Coordinates of C-alpha atoms in Angstrom, one line a residue:
X560 CA 0.0 0.0 0.0
X561 CA 1.4 3.4 -1.0
X562 CA 0.9 7.0 0.0
X563 CA -0.9 7.6 -3.3
X564 CA -3.4 4.8 -2.6
X565 CA -4.2 6.2 0.9
X566 CA -4.4 9.8 -0.4
X567 CA -6.8 8.8 -3.2
X568 CA -9.0 6.9 -0.8
X569 CA -9.2 9.8 1.6
X570 CA -9.9 12.2 -1.2
X571 CA -12.8 10.0 -2.4
X572 CA -14.1 9.9 1.1
X573 CA -14.0 13.7 1.3
X574 CA -15.9 14.0 -1.9
X575 CA -18.7 12.0 -0.2
X576 CA -18.5 14.2 2.8
X577 CA -18.8 17.3 0.7
X578 CA -21.9 15.9 -1.1
X579 CA -23.5 15.2 2.3
X580 CA -22.7 18.6 3.7
X581 CA -20.4 17.3 6.4
X582 CA -17.3 19.1 7.8
X583 CA -15.9 16.0 9.7
X584 CA -16.6 12.3 10.0
X585 CA -15.7 9.9 12.8
X586 CA -14.7 6.3 11.8
X587 CA -14.5 4.0 14.8
X588 CA -12.4 0.9 14.1
X589 CA -15.1 -1.6 15.0
X590 CA -18.2 -3.3 13.5
X591 CA -22.0 -3.2 14.3
X592 CA -21.2 -5.5 17.2
X593 CA -18.7 -3.1 18.7
X594 CA -16.0 -5.8 18.5
X595 CA -12.3 -5.4 19.2
X596 CA -11.5 -8.0 16.5
X597 CA -13.4 -7.6 13.3
X598 CA -13.9 -9.3 9.9
X599 CA -12.2 -8.0 6.8
X600 CA -15.5 -6.5 5.7
X601 CA -15.3 -3.9 8.5
X602 CA -11.6 -2.9 8.3
X603 CA -12.5 0.6 7.1
X604 CA -9.9 2.4 9.2
X605 CA -7.2 0.1 7.7
X606 CA -8.4 0.7 4.2
X607 CA -8.4 4.5 4.6
X608 CA -5.2 4.9 6.7
X609 CA -3.0 1.8 6.4
X610 CA -3.0 1.3 10.2
X611 CA -3.9 -2.3 11.1
X612 CA -4.0 -2.2 14.9
X613 CA -7.0 -3.4 16.9
X614 CA -7.7 -0.1 18.6
X615 CA -8.2 3.1 16.6
X616 CA -10.6 5.9 15.8
X617 CA -10.0 7.8 12.6
X618 CA -11.3 11.4 11.9
X619 CA -11.4 12.9 8.5
X620 CA -12.1 16.6 8.1
X621 CA -12.1 18.8 5.1
X622 CA -8.4 19.5 5.6
X623 CA -7.0 16.8 7.9
X624 CA -7.0 13.1 8.6
X625 CA -6.0 11.7 12.0
X626 CA -5.9 8.4 13.8
X627 CA -6.2 8.0 17.6
X628 CA -4.8 4.9 19.1
X629 CA -3.5 3.8 22.5
X630 CA 0.0 3.1 23.8
X631 CA 0.1 -0.5 22.5
X632 CA 0.2 0.9 19.0
X633 CA 2.1 4.2 19.1
X634 CA 5.2 2.8 17.3
X635 CA 3.3 0.5 14.9
X636 CA 0.8 3.2 13.9
X637 CA 3.6 5.8 13.4
X638 CA 5.4 3.4 11.1
X639 CA 2.3 2.3 9.1
X640 CA 1.0 5.8 8.4
X641 CA 4.4 7.4 7.8
X642 CA 4.3 9.4 4.5
X643 CA 0.5 9.3 4.2
X644 CA -0.1 12.8 5.6
X645 CA -2.3 11.3 8.3
X646 CA -1.5 12.5 11.8
X647 CA -1.0 10.1 14.8
X648 CA -2.9 11.1 18.0
X649 CA -1.4 9.3 21.0
X650 CA -4.5 8.6 23.1
X651 CA -4.2 8.9 26.8
X652 CA -1.2 11.3 26.9
X653 CA -1.8 14.6 28.6
X654 CA -1.1 16.7 25.5
X655 CA -3.4 14.7 23.2
X656 CA -7.0 16.0 23.0
X657 CA -9.9 13.5 22.8
X658 CA -11.7 13.1 19.5
X659 CA -14.5 15.2 20.8
X660 CA -12.3 18.0 22.1
X661 CA -10.4 18.1 18.8
X662 CA -13.6 18.4 16.8
X663 CA -14.9 21.2 19.1
X664 CA -11.7 23.1 18.7
X665 CA -11.5 22.6 15.0
X666 CA -15.1 23.1 13.8
X667 CA -17.4 26.0 14.0
X668 CA -21.0 26.5 15.1
X669 CA -23.4 25.1 12.6
X670 CA -20.9 22.5 11.3
X671 CA -22.0 18.9 11.1
X672 CA -20.1 15.7 12.1
X673 CA -21.0 12.4 10.4
X674 CA -21.0 8.9 11.8
X675 CA -22.3 5.4 11.1
X676 CA -24.4 5.1 14.3
X677 CA -24.1 1.3 14.3
X678 CA -20.4 1.6 15.0
X679 CA -20.6 3.6 18.3
X680 CA -22.0 2.5 21.7
X681 CA -25.0 4.1 23.3
X682 CA -22.9 5.8 26.0
X683 CA -20.3 7.1 23.5
X684 CA -23.0 8.3 21.1
X685 CA -24.9 10.2 23.8
X686 CA -21.7 11.8 25.2
X687 CA -20.6 12.8 21.7
X688 CA -23.9 14.3 20.8
X689 CA -24.2 16.2 24.1
X690 CA -20.7 17.7 23.8
X691 CA -21.0 18.7 20.1
X692 CA -24.5 20.2 20.6
X693 CA -23.3 22.2 23.5
X694 CA -20.7 23.7 21.1
X695 CA -23.3 24.4 18.4
X696 CA -22.1 21.4 16.3
X697 CA -24.5 18.9 14.8
X698 CA -24.2 15.2 14.7
X699 CA -25.6 12.9 11.9
X700 CA -25.5 9.1 12.7
X701 CA -26.6 7.8 9.2
X702 CA -23.4 8.5 7.2
X703 CA -22.0 5.3 5.6
X704 CA -20.6 5.8 2.1
X705 CA -17.9 3.1 2.3
X706 CA -19.4 0.8 -0.3
X707 CA -19.2 3.7 -2.8
X708 CA -15.4 4.3 -2.4
X709 CA -14.3 0.7 -1.7
X710 CA -15.2 -1.2 -4.9
X711 CA -13.5 -4.4 -3.8
X712 CA -14.8 -4.4 -0.2
X713 CA -14.7 -8.0 1.2
X714 CA -18.1 -9.6 1.6
X715 CA -19.6 -10.4 5.0
X716 CA -18.2 -13.7 6.3
X717 CA -20.3 -16.8 5.5
X718 CA -18.7 -19.6 7.6
X719 CA -21.1 -22.3 8.9
X720 CA -22.1 -22.2 12.6
X721 CA -21.6 -25.2 14.8
X722 CA -22.8 -26.2 18.2
X723 CA -20.3 -26.0 21.1
X724 CA -20.9 -29.2 23.0
X725 CA -22.3 -29.1 26.6
X726 CA -19.4 -31.3 27.8
X727 CA -17.2 -28.3 27.3
X728 CA -19.6 -25.4 28.1
X729 CA -21.1 -27.0 31.1
X730 CA -24.6 -25.5 30.7
X731 CA -27.4 -25.7 28.2
X732 CA -28.5 -22.7 26.0
X733 CA -31.9 -22.8 27.6
X734 CA -30.4 -22.4 31.1
X735 CA -28.2 -19.5 30.0
X736 CA -31.1 -17.7 28.3
X737 CA -33.3 -18.2 31.4
X738 CA -30.6 -16.8 33.7
X739 CA -30.1 -13.8 31.5
X740 CA -33.8 -13.1 31.3
X741 CA -34.0 -13.3 35.1
X742 CA -31.2 -10.7 35.3
X743 CA -33.1 -8.6 32.7
X744 CA -36.3 -8.7 34.8
X745 CA -34.3 -7.7 37.9
X746 CA -33.1 -4.6 35.9
X747 CA -36.7 -3.7 35.2
X748 CA -37.0 -4.8 31.6
X749 CA -39.0 -7.5 29.7
X750 CA -36.4 -8.4 27.0
X751 CA -32.8 -8.0 26.2
X752 CA -31.1 -7.1 22.9
X753 CA -27.4 -7.8 22.3
X754 CA -25.1 -7.3 19.3
X755 CA -22.0 -8.6 21.2
X756 CA -20.7 -11.6 19.3
X757 CA -19.1 -13.2 22.3
X758 CA -22.4 -12.9 24.3
X759 CA -24.4 -14.5 21.5
X760 CA -21.9 -17.4 21.2
X761 CA -22.0 -18.0 24.9
X762 CA -25.7 -17.7 25.3
X763 CA -26.6 -20.1 22.5
X764 CA -23.6 -22.4 22.7
X765 CA -22.7 -21.7 19.1
X766 CA -19.4 -20.9 17.4
X767 CA -18.2 -20.0 13.9
X768 CA -15.2 -18.5 12.2
X769 CA -16.5 -15.1 11.1
X770 CA -13.7 -13.1 12.8
X771 CA -10.0 -13.9 12.5
X772 CA -8.9 -15.8 15.7
X773 CA -12.3 -15.3 17.4
X774 CA -14.8 -18.3 17.0
X775 CA -17.9 -16.1 16.7
X776 CA -20.8 -15.8 14.3
X777 CA -22.0 -12.5 12.8
X778 CA -25.4 -12.1 14.3
X779 CA -27.7 -10.1 16.6
X780 CA -29.9 -11.6 19.3
X781 CA -33.2 -10.5 20.9
X782 CA -34.2 -12.5 24.0
X783 CA -37.7 -12.4 25.3
X784 CA -39.9 -14.7 27.5
X785 CA -42.3 -14.6 24.6
X786 CA -39.8 -16.0 22.1
X787 CA -36.3 -15.1 21.1
X788 CA -34.9 -14.2 17.7
X789 CA -31.4 -14.6 16.2
X790 CA -30.7 -12.3 13.2
X791 CA -28.2 -14.4 11.1
X792 CA -27.7 -15.2 7.5
X793 CA -29.5 -18.4 6.6
X794 CA -26.5 -19.7 4.7
X795 CA -24.6 -20.0 8.0
X796 CA -27.1 -22.5 9.5
X797 CA -27.0 -26.3 9.3
X798 CA -29.8 -28.7 10.2
X799 CA -28.0 -29.5 13.5
X800 CA -27.8 -25.8 14.4
X801 CA -31.4 -25.2 13.4
X802 CA -32.6 -28.0 15.7
X803 CA -30.3 -26.7 18.5
X804 CA -31.8 -23.2 18.3
X805 CA -35.4 -24.5 18.0
X806 CA -34.8 -26.5 21.2
X807 CA -33.6 -23.3 23.0
X808 CA -36.7 -21.5 21.8
X809 CA -34.8 -19.3 19.3
X810 CA -36.2 -18.4 15.9
X811 CA -34.1 -16.9 13.1
X812 CA -34.4 -13.9 10.7
X813 CA -31.9 -12.6 8.1
X814 CA -29.0 -10.6 9.4
X815 CA -29.8 -7.7 7.1
X816 CA -33.4 -7.5 8.4
X817 CA -32.4 -6.1 11.8
X818 CA -33.2 -2.5 11.2
X819 CA -36.6 -3.2 9.6
X820 CA -37.7 -6.1 11.8
X821 CA -36.4 -5.3 15.3
X822 CA -39.0 -2.6 16.1
X823 CA -41.8 -4.9 15.1
X824 CA -40.5 -7.9 17.2
X825 CA -39.7 -5.7 20.2
X826 CA -43.3 -4.3 20.1
X827 CA -44.4 -7.4 21.9
X828 CA -42.5 -6.3 25.0
X829 CA -43.0 -3.2 27.1
X830 CA -39.3 -2.5 27.8
X831 CA -36.1 -3.6 26.1
X832 CA -32.8 -3.7 28.0
X833 CA -29.9 -2.4 26.0
X834 CA -26.3 -2.7 27.2
X835 CA -24.1 0.4 27.3
X836 CA -21.3 -1.7 25.8
X837 CA -23.0 -4.2 23.5
X838 CA -25.7 -2.0 21.7
X839 CA -25.1 1.0 19.5
X840 CA -26.7 4.4 19.6
X841 CA -28.5 3.5 16.3
X842 CA -30.2 0.5 17.9
X843 CA -31.4 2.7 20.8
X844 CA -32.9 5.1 18.3
X845 CA -34.8 2.3 16.7
X846 CA -36.4 1.5 20.1
X847 CA -36.7 5.1 21.3
X848 CA -39.1 5.4 24.2
X849 CA -39.2 1.7 25.0
X850 CA -35.7 0.9 26.0
X851 CA -33.7 1.2 29.2
X852 CA -29.9 1.3 29.3
X853 CA -27.8 -0.6 31.9
X854 CA -24.9 -2.9 32.2
X855 CA -25.0 -6.1 30.2
X856 CA -26.8 -8.9 32.2
X857 CA -24.6 -11.4 30.3
X858 CA -21.2 -10.0 31.1
X859 CA -20.8 -11.2 34.7
X860 CA -22.6 -14.5 34.0
X861 CA -20.2 -15.3 31.1
X862 CA -17.1 -14.1 33.0
X863 CA -17.7 -16.5 35.9
X864 CA -16.7 -19.9 34.6
X865 CA -18.6 -23.0 35.9
X866 CA -17.0 -26.0 37.4
X867 CA -16.9 -27.9 34.1
X868 CA -15.4 -25.0 32.3
X869 CA -12.8 -24.5 35.0
X870 CA -11.8 -28.2 34.8
X871 CA -11.5 -27.9 31.0
X872 CA -9.5 -24.7 31.3
X873 CA -6.9 -26.4 33.5
X874 CA -6.7 -29.3 31.0
X875 CA -6.3 -27.0 28.0
X876 CA -3.5 -25.1 29.7
X877 CA -1.5 -28.3 30.3
X878 CA -1.9 -29.1 26.6
X879 CA -0.8 -25.5 25.7
X880 CA 2.1 -25.7 28.1
X881 CA 3.4 -28.8 26.3
X882 CA 3.2 -27.0 23.0
X883 CA 5.0 -24.0 24.5
X884 CA 7.8 -26.2 25.9
X885 CA 8.3 -27.9 22.5
X886 CA 8.3 -24.6 20.8
X887 CA 10.8 -22.9 23.1
X888 CA 13.0 -26.0 22.9
X889 CA 12.9 -25.9 19.1
X890 CA 13.7 -22.2 19.0
X891 CA 16.6 -22.6 21.4
X892 CA 18.1 -25.5 19.5
X893 CA 17.8 -23.7 16.1
X894 CA 19.5 -20.5 17.4
X895 CA 22.2 -22.5 19.2
X896 CA 22.9 -24.5 16.0
X897 CA 23.5 -21.2 14.1
X898 CA 20.4 -21.7 12.0
X899 CA 18.9 -18.5 10.6
X900 CA 15.6 -18.0 12.5
X901 CA 13.3 -15.0 12.0
X902 CA 10.3 -13.7 13.9
X903 CA 7.9 -15.2 11.4
X904 CA 9.7 -18.5 11.8
X905 CA 9.1 -18.3 15.5
X906 CA 5.4 -17.7 15.0
X907 CA 5.2 -20.6 12.6
X908 CA 6.9 -22.9 15.2
X909 CA 4.4 -21.9 17.9
X910 CA 1.4 -22.5 15.6
X911 CA 2.7 -25.8 14.3
X912 CA 3.2 -27.2 17.8
X913 CA -0.2 -26.0 19.0
X914 CA -2.0 -27.5 16.0
X915 CA -0.7 -30.9 17.0
X916 CA -2.6 -30.7 20.3
X917 CA -6.0 -32.3 20.9
X918 CA -9.1 -30.1 20.5
X919 CA -7.1 -27.3 18.9
X920 CA -9.4 -25.0 16.9
X921 CA -7.3 -21.9 16.0
X922 CA -4.9 -19.3 17.4
X923 CA -6.6 -16.9 19.9
X924 CA -4.7 -14.0 18.2
X925 CA -1.9 -13.6 15.8
X926 CA 1.3 -14.4 17.6
X927 CA 3.5 -11.5 18.7
X928 CA 7.1 -12.4 18.2
X929 CA 9.3 -9.3 18.5
X930 CA 13.1 -9.4 18.7
X931 CA 15.1 -6.6 20.1
X932 CA 13.6 -3.2 19.2
X933 CA 10.5 -4.9 17.7
X934 CA 9.7 -6.3 21.2
X935 CA 9.2 -2.7 22.3
X936 CA 6.2 -2.4 20.0
X937 CA 3.6 -3.7 22.3
X938 CA 1.2 -5.4 19.8
X939 CA 3.8 -6.0 17.1
X940 CA 3.1 -8.6 14.4
X941 CA 6.0 -9.4 12.0
X942 CA 5.4 -8.7 8.3
X943 CA 7.6 -9.7 5.4
X944 CA 8.9 -6.1 5.5
X945 CA 9.6 -6.0 9.2
X946 CA 10.6 -9.6 9.7
X947 CA 13.9 -9.6 11.7
X948 CA 16.5 -12.3 12.1
X949 CA 17.1 -13.5 15.6
X950 CA 20.7 -13.6 16.8
X951 CA 22.5 -13.5 20.2
X952 CA 22.6 -10.3 22.0
X953 CA 19.0 -9.2 22.7
X954 CA 15.6 -10.3 23.9
X955 CA 12.8 -12.1 22.1
X956 CA 9.3 -11.3 23.3
X957 CA 6.7 -14.0 22.5
X958 CA 3.0 -13.4 23.1
X959 CA 0.8 -16.1 21.8
X960 CA -2.2 -18.2 22.5
X961 CA -4.8 -20.7 21.2
X962 CA -8.5 -21.5 21.1
X963 CA -9.2 -25.1 22.0
X964 CA -12.7 -26.5 22.2
X965 CA -12.1 -26.7 26.0
X966 CA -10.5 -23.3 26.7
X967 CA -8.7 -20.2 25.5
X968 CA -5.0 -19.5 26.3
X969 CA -2.8 -16.4 26.3
X970 CA 0.8 -16.4 27.4
X971 CA 3.8 -14.1 27.1
X972 CA 7.4 -15.1 27.7
X973 CA 10.5 -13.0 27.2
X974 CA 13.6 -15.0 26.2
X975 CA 17.3 -14.0 26.3
X976 CA 19.0 -14.9 23.1
X977 CA 22.6 -15.3 24.1
X978 CA 23.9 -13.8 27.3
X979 CA 21.6 -11.0 28.6
X980 CA 23.0 -7.7 29.8
X981 CA 22.8 -6.5 33.4
X982 CA 20.1 -4.0 32.3
X983 CA 18.0 -6.7 30.6
X984 CA 18.2 -8.8 33.7
X985 CA 17.4 -5.9 36.0
X986 CA 14.4 -4.8 34.0
X987 CA 13.1 -8.3 33.6
X988 CA 13.3 -8.9 37.3
X989 CA 11.4 -5.6 38.0
X990 CA 8.6 -6.8 35.7
X991 CA 8.6 -10.2 37.4
X992 CA 8.4 -8.7 40.9
X993 CA 5.2 -7.0 39.7
X994 CA 3.9 -10.2 38.2
X995 CA 4.5 -12.1 41.4
X996 CA 2.8 -9.4 43.4
X997 CA -0.4 -9.9 41.4
X998 CA 0.0 -13.7 41.4
X999 CA 0.2 -13.8 45.3
X1000 CA -2.4 -11.1 46.0
X1001 CA -5.0 -11.7 48.7
X1002 CA -8.0 -9.4 48.6
X1003 CA -11.5 -9.0 50.1
X1004 CA -14.7 -9.7 48.3
X1005 CA -15.7 -6.8 46.1
X1006 CA -12.2 -5.8 45.1
X1007 CA -11.8 -4.6 41.6
X1008 CA -8.8 -4.9 39.3
X1009 CA -8.0 -1.1 39.5
X1010 CA -7.4 -1.6 43.2
X1011 CA -4.6 -4.1 42.6
X1012 CA -3.0 -2.6 39.5
X1013 CA -0.5 -0.5 41.3
X1014 CA 1.0 -3.6 42.9
X1015 CA 2.2 -4.7 39.5
X1016 CA 3.6 -1.3 38.6
X1017 CA 5.3 -0.4 41.9
X1018 CA 8.7 -2.0 41.3
X1019 CA 8.9 -0.1 38.0
X1020 CA 7.5 3.1 39.4
X1021 CA 10.2 3.2 42.1
X1022 CA 12.8 3.5 39.3
X1023 CA 10.8 6.0 37.2
X1024 CA 9.7 3.3 34.7
X1025 CA 6.2 2.2 33.7
X1026 CA 4.0 0.7 31.0
X1027 CA 0.9 2.3 29.5
X1028 CA -1.2 -0.8 28.8
X1029 CA -3.4 -2.6 31.4
X1030 CA -2.0 -5.3 33.7
X1031 CA -4.7 -7.7 33.0
X1032 CA -7.8 -8.4 30.9
X1033 CA -10.6 -11.0 31.2
X1034 CA -10.3 -14.1 29.0
X1035 CA -13.2 -16.0 27.4
X1036 CA -13.9 -19.7 27.2
X1037 CA -13.2 -20.9 23.7
X1038 CA -14.1 -17.4 22.8
X1039 CA -12.4 -14.0 22.7
X1040 CA -9.0 -13.6 24.2
X1041 CA -10.0 -10.2 25.4
X1042 CA -13.3 -10.2 27.3
X1043 CA -14.7 -8.2 30.2
X1044 CA -16.1 -7.0 32.4
X1045 CA -13.2 -7.4 34.8
X1046 CA -9.7 -6.1 34.2
X1047 CA -6.6 -5.1 36.1
X1048 CA -5.7 -1.6 35.0
X1049 CA -5.4 2.0 36.2
X1050 CA -8.9 3.0 35.1
X1051 CA -11.7 1.3 37.0
X1052 CA -14.1 -0.9 35.0
X1053 CA -16.2 -1.4 38.2
X1054 CA -16.4 -5.2 37.9
X1055 CA -15.4 -7.0 41.1
X1056 CA -12.9 -9.9 40.8
X1057 CA -15.2 -12.9 41.4
X1058 CA -14.3 -16.6 41.9
X1059 CA -14.4 -18.3 38.5
X1060 CA -13.1 -15.4 36.5
X1061 CA -10.1 -15.9 34.3
X1062 CA -7.8 -12.9 33.9
X1063 CA -4.4 -12.2 32.5
X1064 CA -1.4 -11.0 34.6
X1065 CA 1.0 -9.2 32.3
X1066 CA 3.1 -6.3 33.4
X1067 CA 5.9 -5.2 31.1
X1068 CA 8.4 -2.5 30.3
X1069 CA 9.3 -1.2 26.8
X1070 CA 12.5 0.7 25.8
X1071 CA 12.0 2.1 22.3
X1072 CA 14.8 1.1 20.0
X1073 CA 16.3 -1.4 22.5
X1074 CA 13.9 -4.2 23.7
X1075 CA 10.6 -5.0 25.3
X1076 CA 9.8 -7.2 28.2
X1077 CA 6.4 -8.7 29.2
X1078 CA 5.6 -11.7 31.4
X1079 CA 2.1 -13.1 31.2
X1080 CA 0.2 -15.9 32.9
X1081 CA -3.6 -16.4 33.2
X1082 CA -4.9 -16.5 36.7
X1083 CA -8.2 -17.8 38.1
X1084 CA -9.9 -16.0 40.9
X1085 CA -10.6 -18.5 43.7
X1086 CA -11.9 -18.4 47.3
X1087 CA -9.1 -18.0 49.9
X1088 CA -10.6 -17.8 53.3
X1089 CA -13.5 -16.4 55.3
X1090 CA -12.8 -14.5 58.5
X1091 CA -14.7 -12.1 60.8
X1092 CA -13.9 -9.4 58.2
X1093 CA -15.6 -11.2 55.4
X1094 CA -14.6 -13.4 52.4
X1095 CA -11.2 -13.1 50.9
X1096 CA -10.1 -14.3 47.4
X1097 CA -6.8 -15.1 45.7
X1098 CA -5.5 -16.1 42.3
X1099 CA -4.5 -19.5 41.1
X1100 CA -2.0 -19.3 38.2
X1101 CA -3.3 -21.5 35.4
X1102 CA -0.7 -21.0 32.7
X1103 CA 2.1 -23.6 32.8
X1104 CA 5.4 -22.8 31.1
X1105 CA 8.8 -21.8 32.5
X1106 CA 10.2 -18.3 32.6
X1107 CA 13.7 -17.7 31.4
X1108 CA 16.0 -18.5 34.4
X1109 CA 18.9 -16.6 32.9
X1110 CA 17.0 -13.3 33.2
X1111 CA 16.4 -13.3 36.9
X1112 CA 18.5 -11.0 39.1
X1113 CA 18.0 -12.6 42.5
X1114 CA 20.0 -9.8 44.2
X1115 CA 16.9 -7.6 44.0
X1116 CA 14.4 -10.3 44.8
X1117 CA 13.0 -11.1 48.2
X1118 CA 13.2 -14.7 49.5
X1119 CA 9.4 -15.0 49.0
X1120 CA 9.7 -13.9 45.4
X1121 CA 12.5 -16.5 44.7
X1122 CA 10.4 -19.2 46.4
X1123 CA 7.4 -18.3 44.2
X1124 CA 9.4 -18.7 41.0
X1125 CA 10.9 -22.0 42.2
X1126 CA 7.5 -23.4 43.4
X1127 CA 5.9 -22.3 40.1
X1128 CA 8.6 -24.0 38.1
X1129 CA 8.2 -27.2 40.2
X1130 CA 4.5 -27.2 39.4
X1131 CA 5.2 -26.7 35.7
X1132 CA 7.6 -29.6 35.7
X1133 CA 5.2 -31.9 37.5
X1134 CA 2.2 -31.0 35.3
X1135 CA 3.9 -31.2 31.9
X1136 CA 6.5 -33.9 32.3
X1137 CA 4.1 -36.9 31.8
X1138 CA 3.2 -35.5 28.3
X1139 CA 6.8 -35.0 27.1
X1140 CA 9.4 -37.2 25.4
X1141 CA 12.6 -38.0 27.3
X1142 CA 14.5 -35.2 25.5
X1143 CA 11.8 -32.7 26.2
X1144 CA 11.7 -33.8 29.9
X1145 CA 15.4 -33.2 30.1
X1146 CA 15.0 -29.7 28.6
X1147 CA 12.2 -28.9 31.0
X1148 CA 14.1 -30.2 34.0
X1149 CA 17.0 -27.8 33.2
X1150 CA 14.6 -24.9 32.4
X1151 CA 12.9 -25.3 35.8
X1152 CA 15.8 -25.7 38.1
X1153 CA 15.8 -23.4 41.2
X1154 CA 17.0 -19.9 40.5
X1155 CA 18.8 -19.6 43.8

């Protein structure tokens, strides 16, 4: 993709703006389901800017084009839009205005901003409209000219849906629908509408392959005690799926009929509950006067895994740990033998070893394999242009995961290639001190991730270092790698950490132009004890794979931290050894020897 391509596309878009009488347009990088990961059909921001990251908002005015993204993508976005004339806006930094503030400072009274209202949540649409209107600026939510300027736009995905067996999910669709409708009634509504693909997949025990690395089906779902409706393309259904849906009391209508049919279907109920995060402003407009807005009744139900899911999660992580050990051993041997190994080679090794495992479905995200300076790009994915050869003298950051029928994995390891420098060992150990602080945290019932986040950052903060991404995100069950409502981050998502939740623990530090370090395991919230002061919870580390022993600087670790590493490595060795060959067992035994 060249600068000329991008410039021509932006110019064509501006021509449509001019014809519609718009002075600016907001283009959220999402789809009508407000997804983080989207099908090719909805990669509008990538088409217009060249930026391929998973978090972005593009703004096009009559004279400027800008892309807002978060710290994970500052370096990547800068590289991908270089030479296009598009300006990078580093979201979250004090000097960077929000999209709304930028528009208010740039536009004049009487100007109009355009938006496809299906691509913005209810809360975001309301806040945007209120702020713009207060400044005398109008908002139109029906502007969608993309088909006119993107002649080869990919079609909507058409993969078949399949049923996710109850032996993995642990609960019937009928039960999940009933529990959701009970929560809906408790919120004061009769019915619930959701566009969130992970919610629909969980509720109906269905999966598909409509989004890269996310086993979901493009659809909308309306739940009602009087009968539920799934808006989905008929070509995606099989006789087995149709029978499964019928058994759960779910009828189907075409995906494209949502706008025309939803008001009619919802007229049978007095009040429809819309989630602030899984319904768009455009949907609320369709149901104006008969909807209430609240937190999703599904989010907490889905986040708390049942006993069958938890047992499956533990099993899938043993299988994933075996794949990781085989991959790390293969990578190490290749480098030690002097073979030329690149970042893309590493990603292929990881995928090949995972695909050999039972119940493997797909990767849970494109593997992040960044060597040296590329490791400092938080969500880096190697391309043929950026693909770097790995050689002794720097760090290799590997962030990868898989979707198995019985669980979703996400793990990051930082590997020293050759002998690490003192600075590398020091920085790695600071990150691990934060990781261990989260892994060993004990906290009272009701604690939220934002109340723990500083524990992970404190060792870095004490030396004037930090990282700008969250410390932890929720993880789905054979679903999205990133799911809410819980998280561990500086900004509060208000969801308490509850037994059964699976969350990542991934502090890091990134030195631009030098190296990046991140250490990630998944942790399960579990009961710890109950005292006169109430219930207390803890984390059980689920991920099973050794950390690089050569990167620990034990001189700055406490005895308790050293013991945690050694105990964790002993557990990894015990869990994985029965599934390994003698050579692999010998490699793992060496990789998990005590660090002090």
